[in-house]
Structure formats: structure tokens, C-alpha cells
Short mmCIF file of C-alpha atoms in Angstrom, two decimals:
data_model
loop_
_atom_site.label_atom_id
_atom_site.label_comp_id
_atom_site.label_asym_id
_atom_site.label_seq_id
_atom_site.Cartn_x
_atom_site.Cartn_y
_atom_site.Cartn_z
CA MET E 30 34.01 159.97 55.22
CA GLU E 31 30.70 161.02 56.80
CA ASN E 32 31.62 159.51 60.18
CA LYS E 33 34.99 161.27 60.12
CA LYS E 34 33.36 164.64 59.36
CA SER E 35 30.76 164.34 62.15
CA PHE E 36 33.49 163.16 64.54
CA ASP E 37 35.64 166.19 63.71
CA TYR E 38 32.69 168.56 64.07
CA GLU E 39 31.88 167.11 67.51
CA ASN E 40 35.47 167.26 68.78
CA THR E 41 36.72 170.60 67.46
CA PRO E 42 34.51 172.90 69.61
CA ASP E 43 35.61 171.19 72.84
CA ARG E 44 39.27 171.31 71.88
CA ASN E 45 39.26 174.84 70.43
CA SER E 46 36.96 176.55 72.96
CA GLU E 47 39.82 177.50 75.31
CA MET E 48 42.18 178.39 72.48
CA SER E 49 39.57 180.50 70.67
CA ALA E 50 38.72 182.33 73.91
CA LYS E 51 42.40 183.18 74.47
CA ALA E 52 42.80 184.19 70.82
CA GLN E 53 39.73 186.44 71.03
CA ASN E 54 41.10 188.13 74.17
CA ILE E 55 44.46 188.73 72.45
CA ILE E 56 42.74 190.08 69.32
CA VAL E 57 40.56 192.41 71.41
CA LYS E 58 43.62 193.75 73.26
CA VAL E 59 45.53 194.29 70.00
CA LEU E 60 42.54 196.08 68.45
CA GLN E 61 42.22 198.31 71.53
CA ILE E 62 45.92 199.23 71.31
CA ILE E 63 45.61 200.00 67.57
CA LEU E 64 42.48 202.09 68.18
CA GLY E 65 44.32 203.92 70.97
CA PHE E 66 47.18 204.83 68.60
CA ILE E 67 44.72 205.95 65.91
CA MET E 68 42.81 208.15 68.36
CA ALA E 69 46.09 209.62 69.66
CA ILE E 70 47.22 210.43 66.11
CA PHE E 71 43.89 212.08 65.26
CA HIS E 72 43.93 214.15 68.46
CA MET E 73 47.46 215.38 67.70
#
């Protein structure tokens, strides 16, 4: 059990680093679009 946990902890950052970076970029873009709509609504 302990070996499996440490093995998973060592492997997940390497495997998920690219995916998490892409996900963060997508999330940032979505948030910027949402903020843009909110600002447009408030200015109208």
C-alpha cells in the first residue's frame, strides 16, 4: 500500500503537468470571457 502511494505521487506530476497546464490555460480563457461579458453587462 505504502509503495503504491509513493509510486503514484511520484508519477502523477510528470504525467499531469502538461494536461494541467493546458487545463489552466483553458480555464483562464473561459474566466476572461465570462469577466468580459459581466463587464459589458455592467457598462450597458
